[in-house]
Coordinates of C-alpha atoms in Angstrom, one line a residue:
X4 CA 55.2 256.0 100.4
X5 CA 53.2 256.7 103.4
X6 CA 53.3 260.0 105.5
X7 CA 56.8 259.4 106.4
X8 CA 57.9 261.1 103.4
X9 CA 56.4 264.4 104.4
X10 CA 57.4 264.4 108.1
X11 CA 60.8 262.5 109.0
X12 CA 64.3 264.0 108.8
X13 CA 65.3 267.7 109.1
X14 CA 64.9 268.5 105.4
X15 CA 61.1 268.0 106.2
X16 CA 60.9 270.8 108.6
X17 CA 59.1 273.2 106.0
X18 CA 56.5 270.5 105.8
X19 CA 55.9 270.1 109.3
X20 CA 55.5 274.1 109.5
X21 CA 52.7 274.0 106.9
X22 CA 51.1 271.0 109.4
X23 CA 51.5 273.2 112.4
X24 CA 49.9 276.0 110.2
X25 CA 46.8 273.8 110.6
X26 CA 47.2 273.6 114.4
X27 CA 48.5 269.8 114.5
X28 CA 51.1 269.0 117.5
X29 CA 54.4 267.2 117.2
X30 CA 52.4 264.3 118.7
X31 CA 49.9 264.5 116.2
X32 CA 52.0 264.9 113.1
X33 CA 54.3 261.7 114.6
X34 CA 51.0 259.6 114.2
X35 CA 49.7 257.9 111.0
X36 CA 48.0 260.1 108.7
X37 CA 44.6 259.0 107.5
X38 CA 42.6 260.6 104.8
X39 CA 39.0 261.1 105.5
X40 CA 37.4 261.4 102.4
X41 CA 34.0 263.2 102.6
X42 CA 31.2 263.8 99.6
X43 CA 29.0 266.0 102.1
X44 CA 27.3 268.6 100.5
X45 CA 23.8 270.6 100.5
X46 CA 22.5 269.3 97.3
X47 CA 21.9 265.6 97.9
X48 CA 20.0 264.2 100.8
X49 CA 22.2 261.2 100.9
X50 CA 24.6 263.5 101.6
X51 CA 23.1 266.3 103.5
X52 CA 24.3 264.3 107.0
X53 CA 28.0 263.2 106.2
X54 CA 29.7 265.8 107.9
X55 CA 28.3 263.9 111.4
X56 CA 29.5 260.5 109.9
X57 CA 32.8 262.4 108.8
X58 CA 33.2 263.4 112.5
X59 CA 32.3 260.1 114.1
X60 CA 35.2 258.5 111.6
X61 CA 37.4 261.0 112.7
X62 CA 37.2 260.3 116.5
X63 CA 37.5 256.7 115.8
X64 CA 40.6 257.1 114.0
X65 CA 41.7 259.2 117.1
X66 CA 40.6 256.7 119.4
X67 CA 43.0 254.2 117.9
X68 CA 46.0 256.2 117.6
X69 CA 46.1 258.0 114.0
X70 CA 45.5 261.5 112.7
X71 CA 42.8 262.4 110.6
X72 CA 42.9 264.9 107.7
X73 CA 39.4 265.2 105.7
X74 CA 38.9 266.4 102.4
X75 CA 36.0 266.7 100.2
X76 CA 34.8 265.7 97.2
X77 CA 32.0 266.4 94.6
X78 CA 28.5 264.6 94.0
X79 CA 25.5 264.6 91.9
X80 CA 22.1 263.8 93.0
X81 CA 20.7 261.8 90.0
X82 CA 17.1 262.2 91.2
X83 CA 17.6 265.8 90.8
X84 CA 19.5 265.6 87.7
X85 CA 16.9 263.2 85.9
X86 CA 14.9 264.1 82.4
X87 CA 17.1 267.1 81.6
X88 CA 20.7 267.9 80.0
X89 CA 22.2 267.5 83.8
X90 CA 22.3 263.8 83.7
X91 CA 24.6 263.7 81.1
X92 CA 27.0 264.5 83.8
X93 CA 26.4 262.0 86.2
X94 CA 28.4 259.4 84.9
X95 CA 31.3 261.1 84.0
X96 CA 31.6 262.4 87.7
X97 CA 32.2 258.6 88.2
X98 CA 35.7 259.1 86.8
X99 CA 36.4 262.4 88.5
X100 CA 35.6 261.6 91.7
X101 CA 38.3 258.7 91.4
X102 CA 40.9 260.9 89.7
X103 CA 40.3 263.9 92.4
X104 CA 40.7 261.4 95.2
X105 CA 43.9 260.0 93.5
X106 CA 45.2 263.5 93.4
X107 CA 44.5 264.6 96.8
X108 CA 45.6 261.3 98.3
X109 CA 49.1 260.9 96.6
X110 CA 49.9 264.5 96.6
X111 CA 49.5 264.1 100.6
X112 CA 50.9 260.5 101.1
X113 CA 48.3 259.1 103.5
X114 CA 49.1 256.1 105.3
X115 CA 45.5 254.6 105.4
X116 CA 41.8 256.3 104.5
X117 CA 38.0 256.2 105.1
X118 CA 35.9 256.7 102.6
X119 CA 32.3 258.5 103.3
X120 CA 30.3 257.8 100.1
X121 CA 26.7 258.0 99.2
X122 CA 24.5 258.0 96.2
X123 CA 24.8 256.8 92.8
X124 CA 28.4 257.5 91.3
X125 CA 30.4 258.4 94.5
X126 CA 30.2 254.7 95.8
X127 CA 31.9 253.4 92.7
X128 CA 34.0 256.5 92.3
X129 CA 35.4 255.9 95.6
X130 CA 35.8 252.1 95.3
X131 CA 37.8 252.8 92.0
X132 CA 40.1 255.5 94.1
X133 CA 40.7 252.7 97.1
X134 CA 41.6 249.9 94.7
X135 CA 43.7 252.4 92.4
X136 CA 45.7 253.7 95.5
X137 CA 45.9 250.3 97.4
X138 CA 46.3 251.8 100.9
X139 CA 44.6 250.4 104.0
X140 CA 40.9 251.8 103.9
X141 CA 37.5 251.1 105.1
X142 CA 34.1 252.4 103.4
X143 CA 31.4 253.7 105.7
X144 CA 28.7 254.7 103.3
X145 CA 26.2 257.8 104.9
X146 CA 23.4 254.5 105.0
X147 CA 19.6 254.2 103.1
X148 CA 16.7 256.9 103.7
X149 CA 13.9 255.4 105.6
X150 CA 10.3 254.8 103.4
X151 CA 7.9 257.4 103.3
X152 CA 3.9 256.8 104.4
X153 CA 0.9 258.4 102.8
X154 CA -2.5 257.7 104.2
X155 CA -1.0 254.3 105.7
X156 CA 0.6 253.7 102.4
X157 CA 4.0 253.2 102.2
X158 CA 6.2 255.5 99.2
X159 CA 9.5 256.2 98.1
X160 CA 10.8 258.5 95.5
X161 CA 9.8 256.0 92.5
X162 CA 5.9 256.7 93.7
X163 CA 6.5 260.2 92.9
X164 CA 8.0 259.6 89.4
X165 CA 5.2 257.1 88.8
X166 CA 2.8 259.6 90.2
X167 CA 3.4 261.9 87.0
X168 CA 2.2 259.2 84.6
X169 CA -0.6 258.4 87.3
X170 CA -1.8 261.8 87.1
X171 CA -1.8 262.0 83.3
X172 CA -3.9 259.0 82.9
X173 CA -6.1 260.3 85.4
X174 CA -5.7 258.0 88.6
X175 CA -4.8 261.0 90.8
X176 CA -5.1 264.5 91.7
X177 CA -2.7 267.2 91.3
X178 CA -3.4 267.6 95.4
X179 CA -2.4 264.0 95.8
X180 CA 0.7 264.1 93.9
X181 CA 1.7 267.3 96.1
X182 CA 0.9 265.7 99.1
X183 CA 3.1 262.6 97.5
X184 CA 6.0 264.6 96.9
X185 CA 6.0 265.8 100.5
X186 CA 6.1 262.2 102.1
X187 CA 8.2 260.3 99.9
X188 CA 11.7 261.2 101.2
X189 CA 11.4 261.8 105.0
X190 CA 14.6 261.7 106.0
X191 CA 18.3 262.0 104.8
X192 CA 20.2 258.8 103.3
X193 CA 20.1 257.5 100.1
X194 CA 16.7 257.0 98.5
X195 CA 14.9 253.9 100.6
X196 CA 14.7 251.3 97.8
X197 CA 17.2 248.9 96.2
X198 CA 18.2 251.7 93.7
X199 CA 21.5 252.5 92.6
X200 CA 22.9 253.9 95.5
X201 CA 21.9 251.4 97.8
X202 CA 22.9 248.5 95.4
X203 CA 26.5 249.8 95.7
X204 CA 26.5 250.3 99.3
X205 CA 25.2 246.7 99.8
X206 CA 27.8 245.3 97.1
X207 CA 30.8 247.2 99.1
X208 CA 29.9 245.3 102.1
X209 CA 29.6 242.1 100.0
X210 CA 33.2 242.9 98.5
X211 CA 34.4 243.3 102.1
X212 CA 35.3 246.9 101.8
X213 CA 32.5 247.8 104.2
X214 CA 32.1 246.8 107.8
X215 CA 29.1 244.8 108.3
X216 CA 26.0 246.9 108.6
X217 CA 27.4 249.3 105.8
X218 CA 24.7 248.5 103.1
X219 CA 21.4 248.6 105.7
X220 CA 22.0 250.6 108.8
X221 CA 19.6 253.7 108.2
X222 CA 20.9 256.7 107.8
X223 CA 19.3 258.4 110.8
X224 CA 19.9 255.6 113.3
X225 CA 22.6 256.1 116.1
X226 CA 23.7 252.8 115.1
X227 CA 25.1 254.7 111.8
X228 CA 27.4 256.8 113.9
X229 CA 28.7 254.1 115.9
X230 CA 29.4 252.0 112.8
X231 CA 31.2 255.3 111.6
X232 CA 33.9 255.3 114.8
X233 CA 34.3 251.6 114.3
X234 CA 35.1 252.2 110.9
X235 CA 37.8 254.7 111.9
X236 CA 39.3 252.6 114.5
X237 CA 39.2 249.5 112.4
X238 CA 41.2 251.2 109.5
X239 CA 43.9 251.7 112.1
X240 CA 44.0 248.2 112.6
X241 CA 44.2 247.2 108.7
X242 CA 47.1 249.5 108.6
X243 CA 48.7 247.8 111.6
X244 CA 48.2 244.2 109.3
X245 CA 49.2 246.0 106.3
X246 CA 45.7 244.4 104.9
X247 CA 45.1 246.4 101.8
X248 CA 42.0 246.8 99.5
X249 CA 43.6 244.5 96.9
X250 CA 44.1 241.7 99.5
X251 CA 40.5 242.2 100.2
X252 CA 38.5 242.8 96.4
X253 CA 40.0 239.8 94.8
X254 CA 38.6 238.0 92.0
X255 CA 36.8 235.6 94.4
X256 CA 35.2 238.7 96.7
X257 CA 33.9 240.4 93.2
X258 CA 32.4 237.1 92.4
X259 CA 30.8 236.6 96.0
X260 CA 29.5 240.4 95.5
X261 CA 27.6 239.4 92.1
X262 CA 26.0 236.5 93.6
X263 CA 24.6 239.2 96.3
X264 CA 23.3 241.2 93.3
X265 CA 21.9 238.7 92.0
X266 CA 20.0 237.6 95.2
X267 CA 19.3 241.2 96.1
X268 CA 17.7 242.2 92.7
X269 CA 20.1 245.1 92.1
X270 CA 20.0 248.1 90.1
X271 CA 21.6 247.1 86.5
X272 CA 24.0 250.1 87.2
X273 CA 26.1 247.3 88.8
X274 CA 26.6 246.1 85.6
X275 CA 28.5 249.1 84.6
X276 CA 29.9 250.1 87.7
X277 CA 31.5 246.7 89.5
X278 CA 33.5 245.9 86.5
X279 CA 35.1 249.7 86.4
X280 CA 35.9 248.9 90.1
X281 CA 37.2 245.5 89.2
X282 CA 39.5 246.8 86.6
X283 CA 41.3 249.2 89.0
X284 CA 42.4 246.2 91.0
X285 CA 43.7 244.6 87.8
X286 CA 40.5 242.1 87.8
X287 CA 38.6 241.6 84.5
X288 CA 35.0 241.0 84.7
X289 CA 32.5 240.9 82.1
X290 CA 28.8 240.2 81.2
X291 CA 29.0 236.7 81.2
X292 CA 30.3 236.7 84.8
X293 CA 27.0 238.2 85.8
X294 CA 24.7 236.0 83.5
X295 CA 26.6 233.1 84.8
X296 CA 25.6 234.1 88.6
X297 CA 22.3 235.1 87.3
X298 CA 21.3 231.5 86.6
X299 CA 22.9 230.0 89.8
X300 CA 21.5 232.3 92.6
X301 CA 17.9 232.6 93.2
X302 CA 16.4 236.1 93.6
X303 CA 15.5 235.9 97.6
X304 CA 15.0 239.7 98.8
X305 CA 12.0 241.6 96.5
X306 CA 12.8 245.4 97.5
X307 CA 11.2 248.4 95.7
X308 CA 11.2 249.2 92.7
X309 CA 10.4 245.7 92.2
X310 CA 8.4 244.3 95.7
X311 CA 7.2 245.8 98.6
X312 CA 10.2 246.0 100.6
X313 CA 12.9 248.7 101.8
X314 CA 16.3 248.9 103.1
X315 CA 14.9 249.2 106.3
X316 CA 13.1 245.8 106.3
X317 CA 16.4 244.3 105.3
X318 CA 18.1 246.1 107.9
X319 CA 15.7 244.2 110.5
X320 CA 16.1 241.1 108.6
X321 CA 19.6 241.0 109.4
X322 CA 21.1 243.1 106.5
X323 CA 23.6 241.7 103.7
X324 CA 25.6 239.6 106.2
X325 CA 22.3 237.4 106.4
X326 CA 21.8 237.4 102.8
X327 CA 25.1 236.1 102.4
X328 CA 24.7 233.6 105.4
X329 CA 21.9 232.3 103.3
X330 CA 24.1 232.1 100.1
X331 CA 26.4 229.7 102.2
X332 CA 23.8 227.2 101.8
X333 CA 24.4 227.3 97.8
X334 CA 27.9 226.4 98.4
X335 CA 29.2 229.3 95.8
X336 CA 30.5 232.1 98.0
X337 CA 34.1 231.6 98.8
X338 CA 34.1 232.0 102.5
X339 CA 38.1 232.4 102.9
X340 CA 38.5 235.9 101.4
X341 CA 39.4 238.7 103.7
X342 CA 37.1 241.5 104.8
X343 CA 37.4 244.8 106.6
X344 CA 37.2 243.2 109.7
X345 CA 40.4 241.6 109.3
X346 CA 38.5 238.5 109.7
X347 CA 37.6 236.3 106.7
X348 CA 34.1 236.4 105.1
X349 CA 33.5 232.5 106.9
X350 CA 34.4 234.2 110.4
X351 CA 32.4 236.9 110.2
X352 CA 29.2 234.8 109.2
X353 CA 29.8 232.0 111.8
X354 CA 27.1 233.8 114.3
X355 CA 25.1 235.2 111.6
X356 CA 21.2 234.8 111.8
X357 CA 18.1 235.8 109.8
X358 CA 15.5 237.3 111.2
X359 CA 12.6 237.5 108.4
X360 CA 12.2 234.7 106.1
X361 CA 9.9 236.9 103.9
X362 CA 12.4 239.6 103.5
X363 CA 15.1 237.2 103.1
X364 CA 13.6 234.1 101.8
X365 CA 15.0 230.4 102.0
X366 CA 16.5 229.1 99.1
X367 CA 13.8 226.9 98.2
X368 CA 11.3 229.7 98.5
X369 CA 12.7 232.3 96.4
X370 CA 10.8 235.1 94.8
X371 CA 12.3 234.1 91.4
X372 CA 14.4 231.1 90.3
X373 CA 17.1 233.7 88.9
X374 CA 18.9 236.4 90.2
X375 CA 17.7 239.6 89.6
X376 CA 19.6 240.6 86.5
X377 CA 19.8 238.8 83.2
X378 CA 22.2 239.7 79.6
X379 CA 20.9 239.4 76.4
X380 CA 22.5 239.2 73.3
X381 CA 21.0 238.7 69.8
X382 CA 20.8 241.0 66.4
X383 CA 19.9 243.9 68.1
X384 CA 22.6 243.9 70.8
X385 CA 25.3 241.9 69.6
X386 CA 27.7 242.8 72.5
X387 CA 25.0 242.4 75.4
X388 CA 22.1 244.3 76.9
X389 CA 21.0 244.4 80.4
X390 CA 17.6 243.8 82.2
X391 CA 16.6 243.8 85.7
X392 CA 14.5 240.3 85.0
X393 CA 13.2 240.9 88.8
X394 CA 11.4 243.8 88.1
X395 CA 9.7 242.3 85.0
X396 CA 6.0 241.4 85.0
X397 CA 5.7 237.7 83.8
X398 CA 3.9 238.8 80.9
X399 CA 6.7 240.7 79.4
X400 CA 9.5 238.0 79.7
X401 CA 8.9 237.0 76.1
X402 CA 7.1 239.3 73.7
X403 CA 7.6 240.6 69.9
X404 CA 6.6 243.9 69.5
X405 CA 6.4 247.1 67.0
X406 CA 9.4 249.8 67.4
X407 CA 8.9 253.1 68.1
X408 CA 11.9 254.8 67.6
X409 CA 13.5 258.1 69.4
X410 CA 16.7 259.8 69.3
X411 CA 16.2 261.3 72.4
X412 CA 14.8 260.6 76.1
X413 CA 12.8 264.0 76.0
X414 CA 10.9 262.9 72.6
X415 CA 10.3 259.6 74.0
X416 CA 8.7 261.0 77.4
X417 CA 6.5 263.4 75.3
X418 CA 5.2 260.7 73.6
X419 CA 4.4 258.4 76.4
X420 CA 2.5 261.3 78.4
X421 CA 0.7 262.4 75.0
X422 CA -1.0 258.8 74.8
X423 CA 0.7 258.3 71.5
X424 CA 2.5 254.8 72.8
X425 CA 0.0 252.1 72.7
X426 CA -0.1 248.2 73.7
X427 CA 2.3 246.0 72.1
X428 CA 5.0 248.9 70.9
X429 CA 8.3 248.6 72.2
X430 CA 9.7 252.3 72.8
X431 CA 13.8 252.6 71.0
X432 CA 15.6 255.2 72.9
X433 CA 18.9 255.9 71.3
X434 CA 22.2 258.1 70.7
X435 CA 21.8 258.2 74.6
X436 CA 25.4 255.6 75.3
X437 CA 28.5 256.6 76.9
X438 CA 29.7 258.6 73.7
X439 CA 26.2 259.2 72.0
X440 CA 24.5 261.1 75.0
X441 CA 27.0 261.5 75.5
X442 CA 27.3 260.7 79.5
X443 CA 24.8 257.9 79.1
X444 CA 21.8 259.2 80.8
X445 CA 19.1 257.2 83.0
X446 CA 15.9 256.8 81.5
X447 CA 13.7 256.6 84.9
X448 CA 11.3 259.5 83.8
X449 CA 10.1 257.3 80.5
X450 CA 10.1 254.0 82.3
X451 CA 8.2 255.6 85.4
X452 CA 5.5 257.2 82.7
X453 CA 5.0 253.8 81.2
X454 CA 4.1 252.2 84.6
X455 CA 2.5 255.2 85.9
X456 CA 0.0 255.0 83.1
X457 CA -0.7 251.4 83.4
X458 CA 1.2 250.4 80.4
X459 CA 4.0 248.0 82.1
X460 CA 2.1 245.0 81.1
X461 CA 2.4 245.7 77.5
X462 CA 4.8 248.0 76.4
X463 CA 8.7 247.7 76.9
X464 CA 11.9 250.2 76.7
X465 CA 15.1 249.1 74.9
X466 CA 18.0 251.6 74.7
X467 CA 21.8 252.4 74.7
X468 CA 21.5 254.6 78.1
X469 CA 21.0 253.2 81.4
X470 CA 18.2 253.0 83.7
X471 CA 17.6 253.9 87.2
X472 CA 17.9 251.5 90.1
X473 CA 14.2 252.9 90.6
X474 CA 13.0 251.5 87.2
X475 CA 11.0 248.5 87.2
X476 CA 9.3 246.9 83.8
X477 CA 10.6 245.6 80.7
X478 CA 13.4 248.3 80.7
X479 CA 16.2 246.7 78.5
X480 CA 19.4 249.2 78.8
X481 CA 23.4 249.3 77.8
X482 CA 22.6 248.1 74.5
X483 CA 26.1 247.6 72.6
X484 CA 27.5 248.5 70.4
X485 CA 25.7 251.8 70.9
X486 CA 23.8 253.8 68.2
X487 CA 26.8 256.6 68.1
X488 CA 29.0 253.8 67.2
X489 CA 27.0 252.7 64.3
X490 CA 25.3 249.3 66.4
X491 CA 22.0 247.8 65.1
X492 CA 20.0 250.2 67.6
X493 CA 20.8 253.0 65.3
X494 CA 19.4 251.1 62.2
X495 CA 15.9 250.3 63.8
X496 CA 13.0 251.8 62.0
X497 CA 9.6 253.1 62.9
X498 CA 7.5 249.8 62.6
X499 CA 10.3 247.0 63.0
X500 CA 9.4 244.4 64.7
X501 CA 11.5 243.4 67.8
X502 CA 11.5 240.1 69.6
X503 CA 12.1 239.9 73.4
X504 CA 13.1 236.6 75.2
X505 CA 14.7 237.2 78.6
X506 CA 14.5 233.3 80.0
X507 CA 16.5 232.4 76.4
X508 CA 18.8 235.9 76.9
X509 CA 17.7 236.9 73.4
X510 CA 17.0 240.4 71.7
X511 CA 16.7 240.4 68.1
X512 CA 15.7 242.9 65.6
X513 CA 13.6 241.1 62.9
X514 CA 14.8 242.4 59.6
X515 CA 16.4 240.7 56.9
X516 CA 20.4 240.9 56.7
X517 CA 20.4 242.8 53.2
X518 CA 17.9 245.1 54.3
X519 CA 20.3 246.1 57.4
X520 CA 23.2 246.3 55.2
X521 CA 21.4 248.9 52.9
X522 CA 20.6 251.0 56.1
X523 CA 23.9 250.7 57.4
X524 CA 25.5 251.7 54.2
X525 CA 23.1 255.0 54.3
X526 CA 23.8 255.8 58.0
X527 CA 25.8 258.5 59.4
X528 CA 26.7 259.4 62.8
X529 CA 25.0 262.6 64.0
X530 CA 27.3 265.2 65.1
X531 CA 26.9 267.0 68.3
X532 CA 28.8 270.2 69.3
X533 CA 30.5 269.3 72.6
X534 CA 32.6 271.1 75.1
X535 CA 34.4 270.6 78.7
X536 CA 33.9 267.2 80.6
X537 CA 31.4 266.0 78.1
X538 CA 33.8 266.4 74.7
X539 CA 36.5 264.4 76.7
X540 CA 34.0 262.2 78.0
X541 CA 32.9 261.1 74.5
X542 CA 36.6 260.8 73.6
X543 CA 37.9 258.4 76.1
X544 CA 35.0 256.4 77.1
X545 CA 34.6 252.5 76.5
X546 CA 31.1 251.4 75.6
X547 CA 28.8 250.1 78.0
X548 CA 29.8 246.4 78.5
X549 CA 33.2 247.7 79.3
X550 CA 31.9 249.4 82.3
X551 CA 31.5 252.9 80.3
X552 CA 35.1 253.6 81.9
X553 CA 37.9 255.5 80.4
X554 CA 39.9 253.5 78.0
X555 CA 44.0 253.4 78.9

């Protein structure tokens, strides 16, 4: 469609009059219109600085001959929304972000767009909109936060979450926890480990829709501002050459991104978001695509919460381009895919170097022989479940454990912190899936409590909900079908035996089939009184193995 439909010919004089009410000159109206999608707000630390990024992007557009037009979208901070009813609203916000961008972009006929996200649902929501609209665009994120430091020890947000369990276990004092909360998040930016926001920003770069550096240049570095200016300039080149998002984000590009996901040890939330983004381009990805790549690609980067490094370390080591340069050696990347640089991936990587071989390890010296994420199936999860295996301790990779069953996150958390969970237990948290929650809450609080109390070598957690990218330990999520749809997780009883075998990709409920049949006959779905967004999401969302997106 393009902006000419809003400004060319004498019939569009009323439209031009409205544009001039905004202060636009005839010269500005004659240029291409570039939508600047800004998710800035005063709530999320990853977004508090985005007005500066937006201004830089607008400067870049103007330098390259376009007319930028900024508009805003919503965002939710998963950390602040964690462990209360607010978390039910986080995942549904992804769909609303995508829909709202589509409405504004189509209503105003932009020629191109620059997307400025940060944080968990905003990045995938914007990517979904970009592929749905399919007009030339570049994504420039706000960048990662720097890690904190307390008494010479590197800390981050997960240190604070785990500090709650440490306090309950008598390992730290309330004064120390207070000091920790003041040091763990020292700057603006998306939280400093390989949590969901940084995972998605890194995969945006790997997918080719963000410029080199998009995933790792720290939020507070002036280089991030320069990168935003280049993004504004670059979108004009993509417009001139008519290079569109679906020309870049092909199936091969998504497979490349999944390979990078495995090498980085990204958040399990990528298994929700990447297929939902691909669907907007008409590309079907499933859990097996992730599992196949996980068996081919070694885990090369050990970032928080699984390891000692943070995004600033990955940046100094060479960033996502250097990770992809390393993966070239496996022969699994398609170097011919187009990218937002208007060059192919192979051309982008031609002169890339790796500056720290501990942060980005050699292929023959990985942190783990397999990639960060594994897909489990079995009698407890016939349609699949997801675990960040790079964050699981060796002694928890295979385990038979006793089920402790809870129908909400709050009940499970209270049991953990009160000492009612013991070694050899596996915590089952159900009715937290896309429909059952609704909204598929993250379980960072209980997993952090388990780790903080020193139980991560002995206690697993399984849920039809999901986990924060900050989760570590034997935390198995996205258990499908979910409990609200009558999946096997709804039939588990206190004391049942659960077998976890991550290397074999198995997750089984060790109960005889006739007993399960009797339980299934007696089961009825709980009824929740829902209104507004949550009511619509419960009615419209697909299961976790389908990306928890809206059904057609």
